[in-house]
XYZ file of N, CA and C in Angstrom:
294
model
N 0.395 -21.442 4.000
C 1.368 -22.035 4.887
C 1.830 -23.365 4.298
N 3.087 -23.542 4.191
C 3.601 -24.802 3.673
C 3.924 -25.728 4.829
N 3.950 -27.003 4.528
C 4.235 -27.991 5.565
C 5.468 -28.773 5.165
N 6.579 -28.478 5.787
C 7.825 -29.128 5.417
C 8.028 -30.450 6.149
N 7.099 -30.805 7.038
C 7.238 -32.035 7.808
C 6.425 -33.184 7.216
N 5.995 -33.082 5.979
C 5.211 -34.135 5.371
C 3.725 -33.853 5.501
N 2.928 -34.907 5.312
C 1.486 -34.701 5.305
C 0.806 -35.212 6.569
N 1.547 -35.454 7.633
C 0.946 -35.856 8.899
C 1.793 -35.332 10.058
N 1.164 -35.284 11.230
C 1.843 -34.768 12.415
C 1.276 -35.490 13.637
N 2.102 -35.648 14.658
C 1.662 -36.274 15.903
C 0.469 -35.498 16.479
N -0.479 -36.212 17.067
C -1.676 -35.581 17.628
C -1.327 -34.549 18.695
N -0.391 -34.888 19.594
C -0.050 -33.937 20.659
C 0.606 -32.685 20.104
N 1.449 -32.848 19.110
C 2.119 -31.698 18.497
C 1.100 -30.810 17.794
N 0.159 -31.410 17.071
C -0.838 -30.605 16.357
C -1.716 -29.827 17.330
N -2.181 -30.490 18.388
C -3.026 -29.802 19.372
C -2.292 -28.629 20.015
N -1.010 -28.788 20.238
C -0.181 -27.729 20.815
C 0.028 -26.601 19.800
N 0.378 -26.958 18.557
C 0.566 -25.941 17.516
C -0.709 -25.168 17.240
N -1.851 -25.845 17.320
C -3.137 -25.199 17.062
C -3.609 -24.396 18.279
N -2.808 -24.396 19.326
C -3.040 -23.601 20.543
C -4.266 -24.014 21.336
N -4.604 -25.312 21.308
C -5.643 -25.810 22.193
C -5.070 -26.067 23.581
N -3.737 -26.255 23.654
C -3.043 -26.499 24.924
C -1.818 -25.613 25.015
N -1.507 -25.167 26.244
C -0.360 -24.278 26.451
C 0.969 -24.985 26.314
N 1.008 -26.292 26.639
C 2.255 -27.042 26.507
C 1.995 -28.349 25.764
N 3.042 -28.858 25.159
C 2.917 -30.123 24.455
C 2.660 -31.257 25.445
N 3.243 -31.172 26.637
C 3.036 -32.231 27.626
C 1.574 -32.281 28.095
N 0.915 -31.137 28.210
C -0.516 -31.126 28.547
C -1.335 -31.773 27.429
N -0.973 -31.477 26.198
C -1.662 -32.078 25.052
C -1.455 -33.591 25.040
N -0.228 -34.032 25.312
C 0.082 -35.468 25.320
C -0.713 -36.181 26.414
N -0.819 -35.568 27.583
C -1.578 -36.163 28.694
C -3.051 -36.286 28.316
N -3.598 -35.259 27.693
C -4.996 -35.252 27.250
C -5.241 -36.390 26.256
N -4.335 -36.557 25.306
C -4.468 -37.623 24.307
C -4.341 -38.988 24.982
N -3.378 -39.128 25.891
C -3.180 -40.385 26.621
C -4.443 -40.836 27.347
N -5.227 -39.882 27.800
C -6.455 -40.193 28.523
C -7.576 -40.645 27.587
N -7.315 -40.666 26.273
C -8.295 -41.140 25.299
C -9.482 -40.216 25.134
N -9.258 -38.925 25.283
C -10.361 -37.961 25.267
C -10.577 -37.316 23.901
N -9.978 -37.874 22.855
C -10.105 -37.302 21.510
C -10.638 -38.361 20.551
N -11.606 -37.958 19.746
C -12.154 -38.824 18.694
C -11.684 -38.310 17.344
N -11.335 -39.230 16.487
C -10.844 -38.918 15.149
C -11.744 -39.577 14.121
N -12.135 -38.816 13.109
C -12.867 -39.382 11.982
C -12.013 -39.171 10.744
N -11.650 -40.277 10.114
C -10.835 -40.249 8.898
C -11.450 -41.221 7.909
N -11.791 -40.705 6.742
C -12.373 -41.561 5.704
C -13.684 -42.205 6.133
N -14.457 -41.517 6.972
C -15.743 -42.038 7.411
C -15.668 -42.979 8.597
N -14.467 -43.382 8.997
C -14.307 -44.288 10.144
C -13.901 -43.492 11.382
N -14.637 -43.713 12.471
C -14.342 -43.002 13.716
C -13.525 -43.890 14.641
N -12.546 -43.289 15.305
C -11.733 -44.027 16.268
C -11.304 -43.085 17.377
N -10.794 -43.662 18.435
C -10.282 -42.864 19.544
C -8.780 -42.703 19.353
N -8.299 -41.487 19.548
C -6.858 -41.234 19.516
C -6.380 -41.513 20.930
N -5.618 -42.602 21.109
C -5.248 -43.029 22.450
C -3.756 -42.910 22.751
N -2.985 -42.480 21.767
C -1.549 -42.288 21.972
C -1.134 -40.963 21.340
N -0.286 -40.193 22.040
C 0.160 -38.913 21.483
C 0.868 -39.060 20.137
N 1.441 -40.241 19.871
C 2.177 -40.439 18.622
C 1.271 -40.737 17.428
N -0.020 -40.944 17.657
C -0.943 -41.155 16.533
C -0.928 -39.912 15.650
N -0.995 -40.118 14.366
C -0.870 -38.975 13.458
C -2.224 -38.406 13.046
N -2.210 -37.117 12.783
C -3.345 -36.410 12.212
C -2.924 -35.921 10.838
N -3.876 -35.900 9.908
C -3.608 -35.466 8.543
C -4.653 -34.446 8.123
N -4.313 -33.591 7.163
C -5.321 -32.671 6.640
C -6.554 -33.455 6.158
N -7.723 -32.955 6.514
C -8.976 -33.629 6.172
C -9.566 -34.404 7.333
N -8.747 -34.752 8.335
C -9.249 -35.455 9.513
C -10.179 -34.553 10.298
N -11.178 -35.142 10.942
C -12.060 -34.412 11.843
C -11.751 -34.884 13.260
N -11.507 -33.928 14.147
C -11.145 -34.216 15.528
C -12.213 -33.607 16.430
N -12.700 -34.402 17.402
C -13.716 -33.943 18.341
C -13.228 -34.234 19.755
N -13.321 -33.231 20.628
C -12.931 -33.419 22.028
C -13.607 -32.368 22.892
N -13.739 -32.691 24.167
C -14.304 -31.760 25.134
C -13.185 -31.034 25.843
N -13.332 -29.715 25.968
C -12.301 -28.914 26.622
C -12.965 -27.703 27.265
N -12.737 -27.523 28.554
C -13.305 -26.374 29.253
C -14.819 -26.333 29.232
N -15.449 -27.496 29.287
C -16.906 -27.554 29.295
C -17.556 -27.382 27.936
N -16.741 -27.312 26.885
C -17.278 -27.165 25.522
C -16.879 -28.366 24.685
N -17.725 -28.707 23.726
C -17.390 -29.742 22.756
C -16.774 -29.042 21.547
N -15.557 -29.400 21.227
C -14.841 -28.778 20.115
C -14.748 -29.780 18.971
N -15.154 -29.344 17.798
C -15.078 -30.177 16.598
C -14.390 -29.359 15.516
N -13.286 -29.873 15.008
C -12.527 -29.160 13.980
C -12.070 -30.111 12.891
N -11.903 -29.554 11.699
C -11.298 -30.297 10.585
C -9.864 -29.797 10.460
N -8.934 -30.742 10.413
C -7.519 -30.399 10.265
C -7.297 -29.907 8.835
N -6.757 -28.689 8.692
C -6.474 -28.122 7.374
C -4.995 -28.204 7.026
N -4.139 -28.124 8.041
C -2.698 -28.104 7.810
C -2.003 -28.670 9.039
N -0.835 -29.245 8.835
C -0.066 -29.798 9.949
C 0.716 -28.715 10.685
N 1.040 -27.642 10.000
C 1.807 -26.564 10.615
C 3.290 -26.892 10.643
N 4.074 -25.878 10.888
C 5.524 -26.033 10.952
C 6.072 -25.716 12.326
N 5.287 -24.931 13.083
C 5.751 -24.474 14.391
C 4.545 -24.032 15.202
N 4.782 -23.697 16.462
C 3.738 -23.086 17.275
C 3.891 -21.585 17.113
N 3.085 -21.027 16.253
C 3.175 -19.613 15.955
C 2.120 -18.823 16.688
N 1.906 -17.582 16.269
C 0.880 -16.746 16.896
C -0.520 -17.314 16.647
N -1.476 -16.817 17.416
C -2.848 -17.331 17.331
C -3.416 -17.257 15.918
N -3.091 -16.203 15.183
C -3.615 -16.079 13.821
C -3.084 -17.196 12.930
N -1.839 -17.571 13.117
C -1.258 -18.678 12.346
C -1.869 -20.005 12.789
N -2.058 -20.179 14.086
C -2.639 -21.412 14.621
C -4.054 -21.609 14.095
N -4.801 -20.532 13.973
C -6.183 -20.617 13.497
C -6.260 -21.150 12.065
N -5.208 -20.994 11.299
C -5.165 -21.511 9.934
C -4.949 -23.011 9.851
N -4.688 -23.652 10.982
C -4.447 -25.096 10.993
C -5.741 -25.904 11.004
N -6.866 -25.242 11.329
C -8.118 -25.980 11.441
C -9.310 -25.119 11.036
N -10.418 -25.824 10.806
C -11.695 -25.183 10.486
C -12.702 -25.685 11.524
N -13.333 -24.778 12.233
C -14.342 -25.161 13.225
C -15.565 -25.724 12.517
N -16.124 -26.805 13.074
C -17.310 -27.413 12.514
C -18.488 -27.127 13.429
N -19.645 -26.877 12.837
C -20.808 -26.494 13.605
C -21.417 -27.649 14.375
N -21.633 -28.781 13.705
C -22.322 -29.902 14.341
C -21.389 -31.113 14.413
N -20.712 -31.315 15.543
C -19.734 -32.390 15.644
C -20.331 -33.780 15.626
N -21.613 -33.921 15.865
C -22.215 -35.249 15.959
C -22.778 -35.751 14.642
N -22.644 -34.973 13.583
C -23.184 -35.421 12.295
C -22.111 -36.061 11.455
């Protein structure tokens, strides 16, 4: 999958494209609530604005539906495609706390 939008994407857009949320507005609200942690280059921070960017290699951790989800961003994506395409945007991580 190629990424024609550069090497970063808004957090809300990525979460929506990766199909963690049904709408972009739900993803933006989730991010606004500060419920996502980002690890980039060994430094952890909270993603507190939907406009914050995610890049390939970033690790994102958040709770959703009673589960702790930890994924590594592999691609920014070009669109919100089918689930099989969305699954290619990230790699699930086994132990999010390490």
